[in-house]
């Protein structure tokens, strides 16, 4: 049987220092994994089991330009360590990601006990840096994670502040789904999340892993192909 139309091609993420690319599969995200961010969201920072949500894989973008998304007046940044899984669901590498969030839609969903899907999942909702291979960077479990907007540092934390470790998160997630090569896991954000306006320039990073730079464009603007 022939496809009725060309099949969707999974997004691919650059691998630092390599000619190969990382074929992405699913995007798993963890909610509230740094006590400082739990507090700023008005929640109890006790060590409840981690909770997960997902973004559609084609939310990934490695381009430096993200259109301001539709249907929101409160786009927020969340800088996160991203775990990239390879064959056997072993950790292949790490990247710096932005869990962009339509906070007003998320808050409205929360208030009604509805899913966060449209608050978290939209086109270009998951900018990501090149993936640093474990063979190059090991498994950093401490180090600065930061994000500046228009040159002003807004988020400034340390991987050591994560409530649930990378290993614990993967073990918890694996209770619910069979993790697969290509899966990406966004591991939560430190305090300092806040709104973005069209034109904002974001620069962030995780020490020992990499950096990311993104500019927010006008609503409905079209980025140059970058995938
Ligand atoms: Mn997040």
mmCIF file of C-alpha atoms and ligand atoms in Angstrom:
data_model
loop_
_atom_site.group_PDB
_atom_site.id
_atom_site.type_symbol
_atom_site.label_atom_id
_atom_site.label_comp_id
_atom_site.label_asym_id
_atom_site.label_seq_id
_atom_site.Cartn_x
_atom_site.Cartn_y
_atom_site.Cartn_z
ATOM 1 C CA UNK A 1 0.000 0.000 0.000
ATOM 2 C CA UNK A 2 1.245 3.462 -0.804
ATOM 3 C CA UNK A 3 0.948 6.391 1.546
ATOM 4 C CA UNK A 4 -1.899 8.694 0.592
ATOM 5 C CA UNK A 5 0.485 11.566 1.174
ATOM 6 C CA UNK A 6 4.122 11.838 2.261
ATOM 7 C CA UNK A 7 4.528 10.609 5.844
ATOM 8 C CA UNK A 8 5.568 12.977 8.562
ATOM 9 C CA UNK A 9 9.299 12.930 9.115
ATOM 10 C CA UNK A 10 10.358 13.029 12.784
ATOM 11 C CA UNK A 11 12.292 16.124 13.761
ATOM 12 C CA UNK A 12 16.023 15.729 14.064
ATOM 13 C CA UNK A 13 18.248 17.442 16.608
ATOM 14 C CA UNK A 14 21.881 18.309 15.985
ATOM 15 C CA UNK A 15 24.497 16.391 17.956
ATOM 16 C CA UNK A 16 27.345 18.563 19.190
ATOM 17 C CA UNK A 17 30.655 17.683 17.590
ATOM 18 C CA UNK A 18 29.115 15.139 15.229
ATOM 19 C CA UNK A 19 27.924 14.865 11.656
ATOM 20 C CA UNK A 20 25.099 12.648 12.885
ATOM 21 C CA UNK A 21 21.712 13.904 14.014
ATOM 22 C CA UNK A 22 19.412 12.661 16.763
ATOM 23 C CA UNK A 23 16.067 11.408 15.417
ATOM 24 C CA UNK A 24 13.552 12.598 17.992
ATOM 25 C CA UNK A 25 10.537 10.544 18.986
ATOM 26 C CA UNK A 26 8.457 11.809 21.927
ATOM 27 C CA UNK A 27 8.771 14.777 24.254
ATOM 28 C CA UNK A 28 8.113 13.989 27.908
ATOM 29 C CA UNK A 29 8.098 16.802 30.444
ATOM 30 C CA UNK A 30 8.206 16.878 34.227
ATOM 31 C CA UNK A 31 6.221 19.383 36.237
ATOM 32 C CA UNK A 32 7.725 21.293 39.154
ATOM 33 C CA UNK A 33 11.008 19.552 39.835
ATOM 34 C CA UNK A 34 12.815 22.406 41.603
ATOM 35 C CA UNK A 35 11.468 23.475 45.016
ATOM 36 C CA UNK A 36 12.097 27.144 44.198
ATOM 37 C CA UNK A 37 9.767 26.937 41.176
ATOM 38 C CA UNK A 38 7.141 24.929 43.076
ATOM 39 C CA UNK A 39 7.003 27.740 45.646
ATOM 40 C CA UNK A 40 6.719 30.495 43.030
ATOM 41 C CA UNK A 41 3.779 28.634 41.482
ATOM 42 C CA UNK A 42 2.057 28.640 44.868
ATOM 43 C CA UNK A 43 2.370 24.916 45.545
ATOM 44 C CA UNK A 44 3.714 22.736 48.355
ATOM 45 C CA UNK A 45 7.332 21.725 47.740
ATOM 46 C CA UNK A 46 7.055 18.415 49.553
ATOM 47 C CA UNK A 47 8.475 15.501 47.632
ATOM 48 C CA UNK A 48 5.321 14.253 45.966
ATOM 49 C CA UNK A 49 5.871 11.779 43.147
ATOM 50 C CA UNK A 50 6.812 13.596 39.940
ATOM 51 C CA UNK A 51 4.055 14.195 37.408
ATOM 52 C CA UNK A 52 4.470 14.195 33.671
ATOM 53 C CA UNK A 53 2.962 15.740 30.595
ATOM 54 C CA UNK A 54 3.938 15.652 26.936
ATOM 55 C CA UNK A 55 4.413 17.962 24.006
ATOM 56 C CA UNK A 56 3.918 16.867 20.414
ATOM 57 C CA UNK A 57 7.270 15.978 18.837
ATOM 58 C CA UNK A 58 6.880 18.563 16.110
ATOM 59 C CA UNK A 59 6.949 21.261 18.801
ATOM 60 C CA UNK A 60 10.724 20.792 18.617
ATOM 61 C CA UNK A 61 12.744 23.472 16.955
ATOM 62 C CA UNK A 62 16.455 23.995 16.845
ATOM 63 C CA UNK A 63 16.073 27.305 15.088
ATOM 64 C CA UNK A 64 16.792 30.553 16.828
ATOM 65 C CA UNK A 65 13.431 32.090 15.967
ATOM 66 C CA UNK A 66 10.091 31.291 17.593
ATOM 67 C CA UNK A 67 6.905 33.046 16.493
ATOM 68 C CA UNK A 68 4.848 34.391 19.387
ATOM 69 C CA UNK A 69 2.164 31.676 19.579
ATOM 70 C CA UNK A 70 -1.507 32.311 18.910
ATOM 71 C CA UNK A 71 -4.301 32.268 21.491
ATOM 72 C CA UNK A 72 -2.257 33.571 24.421
ATOM 73 C CA UNK A 73 -1.370 36.838 26.088
ATOM 74 C CA UNK A 74 1.049 35.247 28.561
ATOM 75 C CA UNK A 75 3.832 33.240 26.925
ATOM 76 C CA UNK A 76 6.324 32.067 29.584
ATOM 77 C CA UNK A 77 9.869 30.732 29.453
ATOM 78 C CA UNK A 78 11.110 27.688 31.397
ATOM 79 C CA UNK A 79 14.744 26.686 30.859
ATOM 80 C CA UNK A 80 15.376 22.987 31.430
ATOM 81 C CA UNK A 81 17.933 20.222 31.247
ATOM 82 C CA UNK A 82 16.819 17.778 28.558
ATOM 83 C CA UNK A 83 17.734 14.085 28.680
ATOM 84 C CA UNK A 84 18.017 12.421 25.259
ATOM 85 C CA UNK A 85 17.510 8.649 25.169
ATOM 86 C CA UNK A 86 19.220 6.311 22.731
ATOM 87 C CA UNK A 87 18.967 2.588 21.981
ATOM 88 C CA UNK A 88 17.825 0.534 24.930
ATOM 89 C CA UNK A 89 16.479 3.770 26.439
ATOM 90 C CA UNK A 90 19.966 4.406 27.740
ATOM 91 C CA UNK A 91 20.902 8.051 28.179
ATOM 92 C CA UNK A 92 22.491 9.153 24.888
ATOM 93 C CA UNK A 93 23.116 12.756 25.811
ATOM 94 C CA UNK A 94 21.872 16.002 27.256
ATOM 95 C CA UNK A 95 20.664 19.310 25.868
ATOM 96 C CA UNK A 96 19.320 22.660 26.983
ATOM 97 C CA UNK A 97 15.639 23.117 26.232
ATOM 98 C CA UNK A 98 12.919 25.707 26.655
ATOM 99 C CA UNK A 99 9.531 24.480 27.848
ATOM 100 C CA UNK A 100 7.610 27.409 26.368
ATOM 101 C CA UNK A 101 4.207 27.707 28.008
ATOM 102 C CA UNK A 102 0.968 29.553 27.309
ATOM 103 C CA UNK A 103 0.596 30.244 31.034
ATOM 104 C CA UNK A 104 -2.890 31.738 30.751
ATOM 105 C CA UNK A 105 -4.202 28.629 29.002
ATOM 106 C CA UNK A 106 -2.409 26.363 31.491
ATOM 107 C CA UNK A 107 -3.879 28.281 34.446
ATOM 108 C CA UNK A 108 -7.388 28.104 32.991
ATOM 109 C CA UNK A 109 -7.015 24.356 32.465
ATOM 110 C CA UNK A 110 -5.695 23.855 35.988
ATOM 111 C CA UNK A 111 -8.624 25.776 37.453
ATOM 112 C CA UNK A 112 -11.083 23.443 35.772
ATOM 113 C CA UNK A 113 -9.094 20.251 36.272
ATOM 114 C CA UNK A 114 -8.607 19.954 32.533
ATOM 115 C CA UNK A 115 -5.496 18.800 30.635
ATOM 116 C CA UNK A 116 -2.639 21.242 30.050
ATOM 117 C CA UNK A 117 -2.205 20.069 26.476
ATOM 118 C CA UNK A 118 -2.853 23.329 24.668
ATOM 119 C CA UNK A 119 -1.001 25.359 27.283
ATOM 120 C CA UNK A 120 2.142 23.314 26.733
ATOM 121 C CA UNK A 121 1.813 21.868 23.255
ATOM 122 C CA UNK A 122 1.932 24.214 20.288
ATOM 123 C CA UNK A 123 4.129 24.851 17.287
ATOM 124 C CA UNK A 124 7.695 25.765 18.303
ATOM 125 C CA UNK A 125 6.908 25.126 22.001
ATOM 126 C CA UNK A 126 10.125 23.184 22.529
ATOM 127 C CA UNK A 127 13.300 24.921 21.336
ATOM 128 C CA UNK A 128 16.341 22.751 21.984
ATOM 129 C CA UNK A 129 20.125 23.113 21.768
ATOM 130 C CA UNK A 130 22.386 20.572 20.069
ATOM 131 C CA UNK A 131 22.632 17.359 22.099
ATOM 132 C CA UNK A 132 25.886 16.814 23.970
ATOM 133 C CA UNK A 133 26.798 13.135 23.970
ATOM 134 C CA UNK A 134 27.383 11.256 27.222
ATOM 135 C CA UNK A 135 30.671 10.136 25.694
ATOM 136 C CA UNK A 136 31.705 13.807 25.621
ATOM 137 C CA UNK A 137 30.140 15.288 28.762
ATOM 138 C CA UNK A 138 29.351 12.369 31.066
ATOM 139 C CA UNK A 139 26.351 12.709 33.358
ATOM 140 C CA UNK A 140 26.387 16.182 34.928
ATOM 141 C CA UNK A 141 24.314 16.211 38.115
ATOM 142 C CA UNK A 142 25.367 19.663 39.322
ATOM 143 C CA UNK A 143 26.053 22.876 37.477
ATOM 144 C CA UNK A 144 24.452 26.194 36.702
ATOM 145 C CA UNK A 145 21.209 26.303 34.709
ATOM 146 C CA UNK A 146 20.288 29.792 33.643
ATOM 147 C CA UNK A 147 18.260 31.921 31.276
ATOM 148 C CA UNK A 148 18.569 35.601 30.414
ATOM 149 C CA UNK A 149 15.952 37.661 28.577
ATOM 150 C CA UNK A 150 17.183 40.758 26.770
ATOM 151 C CA UNK A 151 20.435 40.469 28.682
ATOM 152 C CA UNK A 152 18.834 40.267 32.145
ATOM 153 C CA UNK A 153 19.222 36.976 34.025
ATOM 154 C CA UNK A 154 15.796 35.726 35.078
ATOM 155 C CA UNK A 155 16.408 32.077 35.926
ATOM 156 C CA UNK A 156 19.554 31.037 37.747
ATOM 157 C CA UNK A 157 19.609 27.642 39.433
ATOM 158 C CA UNK A 158 21.685 24.513 39.759
ATOM 159 C CA UNK A 159 21.011 20.973 38.575
ATOM 160 C CA UNK A 160 21.778 19.839 42.114
ATOM 161 C CA UNK A 161 18.514 21.531 43.207
ATOM 162 C CA UNK A 162 16.346 19.069 41.297
ATOM 163 C CA UNK A 163 13.784 17.426 43.576
ATOM 164 C CA UNK A 164 13.852 14.183 41.593
ATOM 165 C CA UNK A 165 17.123 13.119 39.987
ATOM 166 C CA UNK A 166 17.406 12.221 36.313
ATOM 167 C CA UNK A 167 17.588 8.529 37.229
ATOM 168 C CA UNK A 168 14.524 8.778 39.480
ATOM 169 C CA UNK A 169 12.545 10.627 36.801
ATOM 170 C CA UNK A 170 13.363 8.021 34.162
ATOM 171 C CA UNK A 171 12.453 5.197 36.531
ATOM 172 C CA UNK A 172 9.139 6.837 37.382
ATOM 173 C CA UNK A 173 8.296 7.566 33.745
ATOM 174 C CA UNK A 174 9.175 3.999 32.743
ATOM 175 C CA UNK A 175 6.405 2.767 35.038
ATOM 176 C CA UNK A 176 3.888 4.358 32.678
ATOM 177 C CA UNK A 177 5.374 4.063 29.206
ATOM 178 C CA UNK A 178 8.074 2.065 27.477
ATOM 179 C CA UNK A 179 10.788 4.602 26.918
ATOM 180 C CA UNK A 180 12.207 4.514 23.410
ATOM 181 C CA UNK A 181 15.292 5.630 21.530
ATOM 182 C CA UNK A 182 14.667 9.191 20.424
ATOM 183 C CA UNK A 183 12.597 10.146 23.446
ATOM 184 C CA UNK A 184 13.463 13.473 25.052
ATOM 185 C CA UNK A 185 12.727 14.214 28.694
ATOM 186 C CA UNK A 186 12.476 17.832 29.875
ATOM 187 C CA UNK A 187 13.393 17.669 33.562
ATOM 188 C CA UNK A 188 11.754 20.762 35.036
ATOM 189 C CA UNK A 189 12.700 24.382 35.546
ATOM 190 C CA UNK A 190 14.203 26.402 38.402
ATOM 191 C CA UNK A 191 12.567 29.556 39.757
ATOM 192 C CA UNK A 192 12.256 32.747 37.768
ATOM 193 C CA UNK A 193 9.794 31.831 35.037
ATOM 194 C CA UNK A 194 8.138 34.842 33.498
ATOM 195 C CA UNK A 195 6.465 36.409 30.493
ATOM 196 C CA UNK A 196 7.938 37.014 27.062
ATOM 197 C CA UNK A 197 6.968 39.652 24.538
ATOM 198 C CA UNK A 198 7.488 39.613 20.782
ATOM 199 C CA UNK A 199 11.061 40.610 20.052
ATOM 200 C CA UNK A 200 12.483 39.165 23.275
ATOM 201 C CA UNK A 201 15.935 37.660 22.969
ATOM 202 C CA UNK A 202 16.559 34.615 25.145
ATOM 203 C CA UNK A 203 19.964 33.197 25.985
ATOM 204 C CA UNK A 204 20.389 30.293 28.341
ATOM 205 C CA UNK A 205 22.506 27.333 29.161
ATOM 206 C CA UNK A 206 23.551 24.511 31.406
ATOM 207 C CA UNK A 207 27.182 24.446 32.474
ATOM 208 C CA UNK A 208 28.985 21.557 30.862
ATOM 209 C CA UNK A 209 26.200 20.807 28.390
ATOM 210 C CA UNK A 210 25.504 23.723 26.097
ATOM 211 C CA UNK A 211 23.689 26.920 25.393
ATOM 212 C CA UNK A 212 20.583 28.040 23.542
ATOM 213 C CA UNK A 213 19.622 31.360 21.961
ATOM 214 C CA UNK A 214 16.125 32.186 20.732
ATOM 215 C CA UNK A 215 14.360 35.314 19.562
ATOM 216 C CA UNK A 216 10.586 35.593 19.896
ATOM 217 C CA UNK A 217 8.991 36.872 16.698
ATOM 218 C CA UNK A 218 5.658 38.535 16.062
ATOM 219 C CA UNK A 219 2.471 36.477 16.223
ATOM 220 C CA UNK A 220 2.004 34.473 13.067
ATOM 221 C CA UNK A 221 5.486 35.163 11.795
ATOM 222 C CA UNK A 222 7.120 32.367 9.896
ATOM 223 C CA UNK A 223 10.619 31.220 10.805
ATOM 224 C CA UNK A 224 13.125 30.154 8.240
ATOM 225 C CA UNK A 225 13.309 26.378 7.815
ATOM 226 C CA UNK A 226 15.742 25.063 10.391
ATOM 227 C CA UNK A 227 14.892 21.436 10.895
HETATM 228 MN MN1 LIG B 1 8.585 22.864 32.470
#
